[in-house]
XYZ file of C-alpha atoms in Angstrom:
399
model
C 0.265 -0.307 0.366
C 0.928 3.768 -0.748
C 1.040 6.186 2.215
C -1.609 8.670 0.764
C -0.519 12.247 -0.068
C -4.252 14.123 -0.768
C -4.014 16.426 2.604
C -0.151 17.455 1.215
C -2.643 20.186 -0.800
C -3.484 21.807 2.551
C -2.027 25.429 3.392
C 0.106 24.688 5.532
C 2.863 23.260 3.360
C 4.677 24.633 1.051
C 6.635 23.606 -1.878
C 9.366 21.780 -0.279
C 7.363 19.319 1.231
C 5.658 18.760 -1.198
C 8.077 17.104 -3.376
C 9.707 15.554 0.079
C 6.189 13.646 0.307
C 6.604 13.381 -3.653
C 9.609 12.252 -3.384
C 8.859 9.851 0.122
C 5.852 7.952 -0.639
C 7.033 5.074 -3.360
C 10.627 4.433 -1.544
C 8.263 3.494 1.861
C 5.897 1.164 -0.140
C 8.637 -0.316 -1.950
C 10.531 -1.041 1.217
C 10.111 -4.653 3.217
C 12.364 -5.284 6.493
C 12.610 -8.271 8.207
C 11.823 -6.895 11.414
C 11.389 -10.053 14.145
C 15.369 -9.565 15.837
C 13.598 -5.556 16.268
C 16.982 -4.640 17.485
C 18.329 -5.609 14.186
C 16.034 -4.613 11.869
C 16.527 -0.921 13.720
C 19.849 -0.530 12.701
C 19.579 -1.439 9.507
C 16.834 0.272 9.409
C 18.861 3.956 10.181
C 21.921 2.857 7.846
C 18.790 2.442 5.262
C 17.493 5.902 6.001
C 20.834 7.460 6.287
C 21.777 5.615 2.947
C 18.883 7.666 0.925
C 19.162 10.906 2.534
C 15.887 10.513 5.099
C 17.764 10.968 8.816
C 18.928 14.093 6.712
C 15.977 16.283 7.788
C 16.480 15.305 12.039
C 19.452 17.898 11.515
C 20.624 21.078 10.009
C 22.436 22.215 7.692
C 24.862 24.401 8.847
C 27.116 26.679 7.249
C 27.567 25.648 3.980
C 26.327 22.351 4.357
C 28.597 21.323 7.598
C 26.573 19.347 10.053
C 24.410 17.489 7.365
C 21.332 18.411 7.448
C 18.899 18.834 4.095
C 16.790 22.106 5.553
C 18.670 25.553 6.981
C 16.736 24.176 10.777
C 15.050 21.529 11.893
C 11.809 21.993 10.133
C 8.706 20.502 11.784
C 6.436 20.264 8.779
C 9.124 17.160 7.159
C 8.785 15.293 9.953
C 5.986 14.846 10.286
C 5.131 14.231 6.670
C 8.412 12.195 7.425
C 6.643 9.741 10.694
C 3.616 9.523 8.619
C 5.028 7.841 6.184
C 7.529 6.341 7.485
C 4.456 4.664 9.941
C 2.159 4.236 7.264
C 4.879 0.742 6.399
C 6.276 0.555 9.535
C 5.640 1.472 13.277
C 9.349 0.270 13.604
C 10.824 2.715 10.509
C 9.457 5.691 12.740
C 11.309 4.639 15.854
C 13.929 4.561 13.935
C 13.298 8.232 12.219
C 12.238 9.852 15.351
C 15.126 8.066 17.217
C 17.146 9.540 15.498
C 16.280 13.358 16.020
C 14.681 13.562 19.472
C 18.773 11.698 20.236
C 20.067 14.455 18.215
C 18.379 17.205 19.549
C 19.903 19.054 22.066
C 22.696 18.900 20.979
C 20.957 20.778 17.664
C 19.483 23.372 20.658
C 22.792 23.832 23.178
C 26.061 21.752 21.538
C 28.878 23.811 20.729
C 30.219 24.177 17.657
C 33.101 20.425 18.418
C 29.915 19.254 19.678
C 27.413 19.216 16.297
C 30.524 18.905 14.182
C 31.185 15.557 16.300
C 27.791 13.604 16.613
C 24.628 15.374 13.163
C 26.571 15.296 10.126
C 26.941 10.629 11.393
C 23.388 10.616 13.155
C 22.733 11.875 9.208
C 24.099 10.384 7.302
C 22.453 6.804 9.831
C 26.926 5.823 11.018
C 25.619 6.326 14.284
C 22.517 6.277 16.154
C 21.445 8.666 19.112
C 19.137 8.174 22.342
C 17.688 10.297 24.392
C 17.564 8.951 28.284
C 15.915 11.842 30.406
C 13.202 9.142 32.323
C 14.508 7.067 35.759
C 12.134 4.536 37.805
C 10.036 7.411 40.237
C 10.578 10.508 37.425
C 8.789 9.763 34.040
C 6.536 12.318 33.570
C 7.378 14.203 37.435
C 10.538 15.137 35.405
C 12.178 17.132 38.755
C 11.615 14.159 41.001
C 14.973 12.525 38.222
C 17.746 10.666 41.176
C 20.127 10.191 38.316
C 23.960 13.040 39.592
C 26.553 14.667 38.156
C 28.863 16.094 39.970
C 31.926 17.771 39.375
C 35.065 16.894 39.707
C 38.939 17.951 38.375
C 38.203 16.643 35.717
C 35.159 16.372 34.083
C 32.043 14.959 36.170
C 31.136 11.657 37.915
C 27.385 10.289 36.492
C 25.645 8.078 38.631
C 22.088 6.838 38.722
C 19.697 4.960 36.472
C 18.029 5.910 33.373
C 14.663 3.452 32.294
C 12.718 2.766 29.744
C 15.286 4.235 27.074
C 14.538 4.380 23.069
C 17.458 2.630 21.496
C 19.007 1.700 24.673
C 22.054 -0.821 24.069
C 22.250 0.008 20.860
C 22.665 3.781 20.888
C 26.340 4.994 19.878
C 25.862 7.457 22.228
C 22.789 9.052 24.101
C 21.182 12.156 25.810
C 21.685 12.240 29.702
C 19.642 14.394 32.059
C 20.798 14.648 35.999
C 20.564 16.568 38.710
C 23.362 18.682 39.160
C 21.843 20.955 42.245
C 19.910 18.646 43.819
C 17.673 21.537 45.954
C 17.088 23.034 42.588
C 14.353 20.562 41.813
C 13.731 21.083 38.367
C 15.763 24.273 37.665
C 19.222 21.875 39.127
C 19.306 19.643 35.507
C 22.323 18.921 33.363
C 21.770 17.364 30.380
C 24.946 15.283 29.495
C 26.786 13.867 25.460
C 27.328 9.430 27.629
C 28.552 8.257 24.535
C 28.528 4.489 25.029
C 31.118 2.200 25.580
C 32.043 4.809 28.238
C 33.605 3.197 31.931
C 30.327 3.068 34.354
C 28.487 2.278 31.493
C 25.553 -0.434 31.921
C 23.031 -1.385 28.887
C 22.664 -4.397 28.698
C 19.878 -5.067 31.654
C 16.515 -4.867 28.202
C 13.631 -4.146 28.174
C 10.387 -6.345 26.447
C 7.168 -4.864 25.671
C 4.356 -5.738 23.213
C 5.182 -4.140 20.194
C 9.009 -5.102 19.702
C 11.440 -2.495 19.593
C 14.492 -1.671 21.557
C 14.558 -0.346 25.257
C 16.885 -0.717 27.574
C 17.524 0.201 31.550
C 21.392 2.893 31.311
C 23.331 2.277 35.276
C 26.013 5.109 35.309
C 27.941 3.765 38.348
C 31.116 6.423 38.897
C 30.976 6.816 35.070
C 33.063 9.857 34.362
C 32.811 12.014 31.545
C 34.525 15.214 31.008
C 34.062 18.252 30.765
C 33.823 18.661 27.205
C 30.520 15.893 27.525
C 28.754 18.704 29.535
C 25.737 19.914 27.030
C 25.183 23.189 26.233
C 24.478 25.980 29.755
C 24.719 23.739 33.904
C 21.518 23.830 35.766
C 19.641 24.439 31.837
C 18.572 20.978 31.203
C 15.311 21.173 32.999
C 14.319 23.986 29.730
C 16.934 21.987 27.222
C 14.669 18.101 27.103
C 11.800 20.036 26.751
C 12.712 22.073 23.663
C 13.406 19.580 22.715
C 10.155 17.524 23.609
C 7.990 20.052 22.087
C 9.923 20.614 18.296
C 8.924 16.131 18.002
C 6.062 16.592 19.661
C 3.554 17.668 17.315
C 5.717 14.405 14.501
C 4.129 11.909 17.805
C 0.667 13.320 15.857
C 2.279 12.215 12.544
C 4.199 8.033 13.724
C -0.349 8.113 15.128
C -1.566 9.661 11.420
C 1.084 7.038 9.471
C -0.736 4.522 11.212
C -3.856 5.210 11.734
C -4.419 6.327 8.068
C -2.944 2.977 7.455
C -5.757 1.305 9.809
C -7.991 2.423 7.599
C -7.097 1.212 4.093
C -7.096 -2.152 6.235
C -9.991 -1.445 6.678
C -11.885 -0.325 3.208
C -9.298 -3.345 1.076
C -10.699 -6.085 3.634
C -14.341 -4.740 3.378
C -14.242 -5.058 -0.629
C -13.562 -8.242 0.159
C -14.721 -9.600 3.126
C -18.336 -11.707 1.818
C -21.089 -11.865 3.893
C -24.721 -13.357 3.172
C -24.049 -13.185 -1.377
C -22.457 -9.085 -0.537
C -19.601 -7.155 0.138
C -19.168 -6.543 3.993
C -18.696 -3.025 2.397
C -21.934 -3.022 0.825
C -23.575 -2.502 4.073
C -24.572 1.155 5.663
C -22.839 -0.748 8.819
C -20.060 -1.010 7.521
C -20.138 2.674 5.862
C -20.985 4.385 9.165
C -17.600 3.164 10.244
C -15.324 3.699 7.450
C -16.797 7.825 8.088
C -16.074 7.522 11.582
C -12.780 6.411 11.499
C -12.531 8.869 8.646
C -13.584 11.793 10.737
C -11.418 10.798 13.632
C -8.286 10.733 11.180
C -8.917 14.210 9.387
C -9.586 16.214 13.114
C -6.843 14.840 14.239
C -4.705 15.560 11.321
C -5.515 19.662 11.091
C -4.627 19.868 14.956
C -1.005 18.045 13.677
C -0.163 20.049 10.114
C -1.429 23.439 11.983
C 1.070 22.441 15.426
C 4.150 21.625 12.467
C 3.792 24.863 11.611
C 2.690 27.105 14.681
C 6.352 25.691 15.741
C 8.133 26.135 11.945
C 6.016 29.865 11.513
C 7.844 30.863 14.891
C 11.586 30.513 13.190
C 10.601 33.312 10.684
C 8.036 34.975 12.400
C 10.314 37.795 15.287
C 7.688 38.200 16.889
C 6.614 34.997 17.580
C 9.877 34.100 20.379
C 6.991 35.917 23.009
C 5.550 34.395 26.392
C 1.952 34.105 24.891
C 3.437 32.437 21.268
C 5.156 30.003 23.386
C 2.570 28.917 24.960
C 0.390 28.884 22.091
C 2.392 26.440 20.037
C 2.925 24.551 23.353
C -1.262 23.784 23.261
C -0.714 23.915 20.184
C 1.483 20.348 19.875
C -0.285 18.825 23.009
C -3.671 19.252 21.208
C -2.189 17.611 18.198
C -0.546 15.110 20.192
C -3.438 13.492 22.094
C -6.447 14.751 19.735
C -3.361 11.970 17.376
C -2.767 9.120 19.787
C -6.424 8.751 20.940
C -7.780 8.942 18.207
C -5.849 6.313 15.836
C -6.302 4.412 19.400
C -10.386 4.181 17.940
C -9.667 3.386 14.278
C -7.086 1.354 14.512
C -9.693 -0.688 17.702
C -12.370 -0.502 14.839
C -10.083 -1.520 12.096
C -9.662 -4.352 14.253
C -13.581 -5.747 15.035
C -14.670 -5.163 11.520
C -12.029 -7.677 10.617
C -13.079 -9.890 13.080
C -11.441 -12.837 13.894
C -8.255 -12.902 12.066
C -7.587 -9.061 13.409
C -6.043 -10.692 16.464
C -4.535 -13.183 14.735
C -0.405 -12.988 14.646
C 1.018 -12.048 11.449
C -2.281 -9.615 10.441
C -1.113 -5.787 9.972
C -3.949 -4.464 12.192
C -3.215 -6.915 15.025
C 0.675 -5.401 15.252
C -0.544 -1.749 14.659
C -3.115 -2.043 17.781
C 0.173 -3.408 19.529
C 1.805 -0.477 17.822
C -0.093 2.502 18.887
C -1.176 1.967 22.814
C 3.178 3.412 23.527
C 1.884 6.449 22.149
C -0.259 7.576 24.742
C 2.281 7.768 27.063
C 5.591 8.361 25.572
C 6.640 12.106 25.360
C 4.296 13.084 27.285
C 1.455 10.628 28.505
C -2.244 11.363 27.305
C -3.115 13.322 30.665
C -0.709 15.103 30.617
C -1.455 16.755 27.373
C -4.519 17.317 28.703
C -2.993 18.872 31.712
C -1.057 21.085 29.963
C -4.201 22.607 27.599
C -6.328 22.651 30.736
C -4.026 25.521 31.966
C -3.807 27.360 29.299
C -7.509 27.370 29.110
C -7.857 28.314 32.666
C -5.482 31.406 31.805
C -6.634 32.207 29.076
């Protein structure tokens, strides 16, 4: 199946986005990788996405293209287009792409010229796998509760603690790690660091198995020695940096949910047109038509919120007056609405598609069965639905 591109005619997109989709959609439809081993498959997807130039959209171009990016700056609409198309074909391909962006995003935002030159071109080429290490056993949505510490030494930093639910854990070549550098300052006492995977004192061997297999691990830091140059961004500015990074990629999570929902609808339509019942096809029945109509409306509602959020974020890059507190809140709320609505609606659409397939819907190996497992984590990671509701609710009360 080929991802749809009709939505690219909407005014949220520019010609550069339409050209991207025109190249991407036919390529995605031709890709078939053996994903029975999720860790091996992720490495293969990163190599393939890098070789074909798609990972270049995860990083900025830099001066004279030195950083390897396809565009001058990270572009939320390009990220949404890529994730939607990749997730339509393979949620694991989408995961592989997204983590290259999220894992290196803080380096794009706050890295020194030396740090950016050392990591971003290799991320864009698929030569180094990136990871973002924020969550802990007792600090998920409550980031300020993190217990991992970084203590300054004469030669750099000593890192101790545990991170968990880390995507690309165990296969990443480097991690952007957030740690407490001022225990008394809460969220204002967090600093970011770049930690190479082969750094002594880092153990990433504890893999986590989940219902839709993809690489996850717990990271343990035991007197992990880092040079001073490993610090990323300002001291005690890590919380703000983490939130800025997540804000850029939150709309792209909604894009991934859209891709999965669109695939579920396509599978449902194909099944309804082929399945024979009582001398008719399933598509001939009004109940089927009503369900397909509801699915299509849920997808379009989520799509409009998603594309608006990405457009607002990109507009802030070129509008000098878009940097005020009110504008920033507008972008944050729009991204929260998009992420919440797209993931929740995709769950509903995929559930209806599975129900329409009857017994075949729960057979392991069918597309709707795997989508049913794949979509569930999107309602949790990078800010659970309940967190998005709080963001939106607080903003409504302040308006």
